[in-house]
Amino acid sequence: MSDSTLRDLTQPLIDHAEGQLFLNEAFKIIVEEVLHKGTDAEEKVCEWREPESLALLLDLQLRDTGESQGRLLQRVRNVAKYSIKTSHPHFFNQQFGGVDYHSLAGRFLTEALNTNLFTYEVAPVFVLMETEVLKALRQLVGWTDGDGIFCPGGSTSNMYAMNLARYKLFPEVKTKGLWALPRLAIFSSPGSHYSVQKGASYLGFGTDSVVLVKVDDGGRMIPEDLDAKIELAKSQGFVPLLVSCTSGTTVLGSFDPLDCIADVCDKHQLWMHVDSVSWNPHKMLLAGLQCSAFLLQDTTNLLKRCNCANASYLFQQDKFYDVNLDIGDKSVQCSRKVDCLKLWLMWKAVGSTGLEHRVDKAFLHVRYLLEQMKKRDGFQLVSTPEFVNVCFWFIPPSLRGKEGNADYQDKLAKVAPVIKERMMKEGTMMVGYQPLGDLGNFFRVTVFSPHICHKDMDFFLDEIERLGKCL
Amino acid sequence: MSDSTLRDLTQPLIDHAEGQLFLNEAFKIIVEEVLHKGTDAEEKVCEWREPESLALLLDLQLRDTGESQGRLLQRVRNVAKYSIKTSHPHFFNQQFGGVDYHSLAGRFLTEALNTNLFTYEVAPVFVLMETEVLKALRQLVGWTDGDGIFCPGGSTSNMYAMNLARYKLFPEVKTKGLWALPRLAIFSSPGSHYSVQKGASYLGFGTDSVVLVKVDDGGRMIPEDLDAKIELAKSQGFVPLLVSCTSGTTVLGSFDPLDCIADVCDKHQLWMHVDSVSWNPHKMLLAGLQCSAFLLQDTTNLLKRCNCANASYLFQQDKFYDVNLDIGDKSVQCSRKVDCLKLWLMWKAVGSTGLEHRVDKAFLHVRYLLEQMKKRDGFQLVSTPEFVNVCFWFIPPSLRGKEGNADYQDKLAKVAPVIKERMMKEGTMMVGYQPLGDLGNFFRVTVFSPHICHKDMDFFLDEIERLGKCL
């Protein structure tokens, strides 16, 4: 006990009035730096610093003694300044972007309330609200009934599906583990999210259990190959467990043909994930990280039966209200953040129609972007976009017409990383690139934010040209 | 496409100025309802409503059209009003409570920035910050070097340990799954958190793999029994994998004897969890939900080797900066919230010394509470507290001196639920109760919040007496 004796610890350690004053000042800085300047197309997306110099600038080290309020407010400003402005109209780096102020108000309220979403007694509003939001999401999927839960991200949602599928087929896995089960096989496409691999490893299946089904030129799973791979797996002694389909693959934005895959699943009696659904409203719907719903059609309480541990300190059965409202035992988490309020408040603000507009608007901008690309030299599509991901190579003038050269592909693959480095160091824009299978590095621009307009698309193309023209 | 045609979708759909105005108004309501009234001892902790009437009151249903700003602000107020005030000085229901305003400012900033913590390019500040905060936490544990990651809650942290332990012993589990491994055994105590069971199920071990070691009267794991259970498991063909110890069990707050357990682990070459550590600064340190660190001593990049999937769209190896800064592949999540900023800003504000004061203060209040209990009739301890959990039965006047009666235990077990119902319906206080093994329902008061003072402890005891005296 250091200098505790100097303080009267019998008195409250935190002064509410002083704290609220600090919060008020911090709020003003957040609005100014992140929401005002951070969304201004004239300002930078990124204030690049080398890691060593950024660490020095931020003075991250934690010490024994505290700091003044003024110094702390300067820290709030610095964190904002050197962080990426994900709501900037020129942030195209990831599958999220933009800010919704109603959602953000919901997020602030969530943080202030600091509710743990496991029981009705401690989270009455949010138990009811999560149930209602999940119902509304299921209705958009087209399901009249079912179950679900909000998870910390889409990877976790996908893992829920894999875990549920095996429990449904072999309930004994919960107590006896995978040793008691035959070898299982999971089917997915090479374009599916990497969480299928991570989940296979984490949940004990092993990544060898994941069978990759062939895709067509557009990156869509081929049902005939799925059928063949299932037959093959069976012949090798595997029990086919589930097909993890994708509606909008990570890179190309491809949609697996769900109807045809459903027929194959029916034929072999497989769990079809998408039959359960992982849906991330923190992406296109702008709910903010994290907001990922795992939805399923089941009405037999499968989720709870699979995951429950019946902890008697939390889920007592002799409570004075309906204990079915204690939804926490459906989760593999104990402490669980409230992820529904932000989506609910935003939805209340703009209605389903307003959310629909955002999706429509994104498609409209993608169409505009594609038209403009056609009018310019050097923009070559990787595939025809099905969704709001536009994948393309930028061919700098020096490489145009050199497709036949032996080193063309190597040189082309080096273009995107250099342009990316330049844009980040100048801070004008952010967009991702990646290779895919045999294809060398190409850009993937994701058109998500409802803040953008045609001039931002024009800026995007101008900027790629400007940064890449001398390569 | 509904009435999209009525709107010019080429223009931004969200007006920043209007949005910031709404946020400003919502912020005022949050401060007033949650932080000002919500921390006032004269106000209610809980505004109890039956689920049906609460659902009606809140009008949760989501519709096609949006609502006015005034209506939405009223919704913000209503959500606050009917939610539990977890920062109220009379909230003793869970292992968290109270508000730290610097942390809260960090949380608001986190939400506004909406950063996804996977790569340096998109999260430069937070990659460096998380590394620094984990280092500081490890130093408090007593480790000079190591690794770690923030997880969405302590259950996930515990699962990380179980997953790592098996990967370290049998790296082939990542590709081949548990089928390629001998049956494994996990050792824990009956008082350990239920996430050990959930993890065993989720990760494919099965709950039968969890061997419960006997505990002493204080709920602490008995090392001799651990040794015996390990030998027994070996003789039954199991490979002992890890011991999941607990420093502060959920209900009693017991501390397993780590040194003696370490000797047993050394003897049998077992992974000792606590040798990796799950630490939840969202509990006693007031960082706010979710803030859970998984720490380990490993310096061989075990965490990344175990969890990586090397997704080429995110973790490209040809970036212009040191790609070791792309820490996201250590995680089993893809999208991952920033959980370090709030803790970092709070720590900067009060220093390690300020955090230490909070812990000291909690122990001081526990001592006071125990002294006061001794002075009153009817408060009977379940065990001598080691930590800040105080577990006790309240014996109402009608049961005092009736310990010999055949129905005494049954009657006593019914006391806590009734008192709990009364306090919630009146909204004056919240505290949890539970049975444990053969012991009937008792209260567990957790003394966490740095806002409380002796009079809140007095109020707690008065209120239990008032609500229970006529039982």
Tab-separated table of N, CA and C in Angstrom, chain B residues 13 47 52 78 100 149 182 190 205 226 248 254 280 297 325 329 372 375 389 392 397 406 417-418 420 439 455 457 468:
chain	number	residue	atom	x	y	z
B	13	LEU	N	-26.436	11.000	-47.686
B	13	LEU	CA	-27.717	10.714	-47.032
B	13	LEU	C	-27.767	11.238	-45.601
B	47	GLU	N	-35.778	0.850	-12.040
B	47	GLU	CA	-37.163	1.274	-12.215
B	47	GLU	C	-37.918	0.065	-12.745
B	52	GLU	N	-43.816	-7.402	-19.991
B	52	GLU	CA	-44.856	-7.036	-20.955
B	52	GLU	C	-45.091	-5.534	-20.936
B	78	ASN	N	-35.813	7.335	-22.287
B	78	ASN	CA	-36.522	6.152	-21.787
B	78	ASN	C	-35.606	4.950	-21.592
B	100	ASP	N	-15.889	5.489	-14.170
B	100	ASP	CA	-14.685	6.306	-14.206
B	100	ASP	C	-14.816	7.204	-15.432
B	149	ILE	N	-3.327	-10.342	-25.566
B	149	ILE	CA	-4.335	-9.751	-26.453
B	149	ILE	C	-5.573	-9.411	-25.631
B	182	PRO	N	-4.562	-37.721	-28.312
B	182	PRO	CA	-5.124	-38.565	-27.248
B	182	PRO	C	-6.180	-37.764	-26.483
B	190	PRO	N	-14.454	-26.760	-8.461
B	190	PRO	CA	-15.901	-26.527	-8.593
B	190	PRO	C	-16.249	-25.043	-8.506
B	205	PHE	N	-13.414	-30.210	-26.647
B	205	PHE	CA	-12.935	-31.166	-25.654
B	205	PHE	C	-14.083	-31.999	-25.065
B	226	LEU	N	-5.287	-32.402	-6.502
B	226	LEU	CA	-4.940	-32.148	-7.905
B	226	LEU	C	-3.942	-33.201	-8.375
B	248	GLY	N	-9.604	-15.523	-7.020
B	248	GLY	CA	-10.862	-14.822	-6.783
B	248	GLY	C	-11.993	-15.544	-7.488
B	254	SER	N	-12.502	-16.930	-3.645
B	254	SER	CA	-11.377	-17.700	-3.105
B	254	SER	C	-10.175	-17.649	-4.040
B	280	ASN	N	-9.631	-9.163	-16.075
B	280	ASN	CA	-10.713	-8.300	-16.554
B	280	ASN	C	-10.676	-6.917	-15.918
B	297	GLN	N	3.294	-15.562	-20.783
B	297	GLN	CA	4.731	-15.340	-20.637
B	297	GLN	C	5.489	-15.688	-21.909
B	325	LEU	N	3.603	-5.528	-36.923
B	325	LEU	CA	2.664	-4.630	-36.251
B	325	LEU	C	1.201	-4.965	-36.585
B	329	ASP	N	-3.807	-11.100	-36.489
B	329	ASP	CA	-3.841	-12.541	-36.723
B	329	ASP	C	-3.560	-13.354	-35.455
B	372	GLN	N	-19.480	-4.396	10.884
B	372	GLN	CA	-20.862	-4.008	11.132
B	372	GLN	C	-21.787	-5.220	11.192
B	375	LYS	N	-21.911	-6.786	14.512
B	375	LYS	CA	-22.652	-6.017	15.513
B	375	LYS	C	-24.158	-6.206	15.392
B	389	ASN	N	-15.664	-10.237	-2.200
B	389	ASN	CA	-16.985	-10.875	-2.189
B	389	ASN	C	-17.306	-11.214	-0.742
B	392	PHE	N	-23.131	-14.229	2.561
B	392	PHE	CA	-23.789	-14.360	3.871
B	392	PHE	C	-25.257	-14.729	3.716
B	397	PRO	N	-35.790	-12.744	11.774
B	397	PRO	CA	-36.106	-13.002	13.188
B	397	PRO	C	-36.865	-14.309	13.422
B	406	ALA	N	-36.273	-29.228	11.223
B	406	ALA	CA	-36.086	-29.998	9.985
B	406	ALA	C	-36.240	-29.118	8.750
B	417	PRO	N	-34.333	-14.940	-2.190
B	417	PRO	CA	-35.125	-14.582	-3.372
B	417	PRO	C	-36.242	-13.577	-3.064
B	418	VAL	N	-36.845	-13.705	-1.897
B	418	VAL	CA	-37.931	-12.782	-1.548
B	418	VAL	C	-37.393	-11.376	-1.286
B	420	LYS	N	-34.712	-10.182	-2.514
B	420	LYS	CA	-34.285	-9.676	-3.819
B	420	LYS	C	-35.463	-9.119	-4.606
B	439	LEU	N	-25.157	-25.832	-0.180
B	439	LEU	CA	-25.592	-24.645	0.565
B	439	LEU	C	-26.762	-23.963	-0.133
B	455	LYS	N	-21.385	4.945	4.676
B	455	LYS	CA	-22.840	5.059	4.814
B	455	LYS	C	-23.574	4.177	3.802
B	457	MET	N	-22.499	1.203	2.944
B	457	MET	CA	-22.428	-0.122	3.577
B	457	MET	C	-23.507	-0.230	4.662
B	468	GLY	N	-36.192	-7.865	5.046
B	468	GLY	CA	-36.279	-9.259	5.464
B	468	GLY	C	-36.831	-9.473	6.862
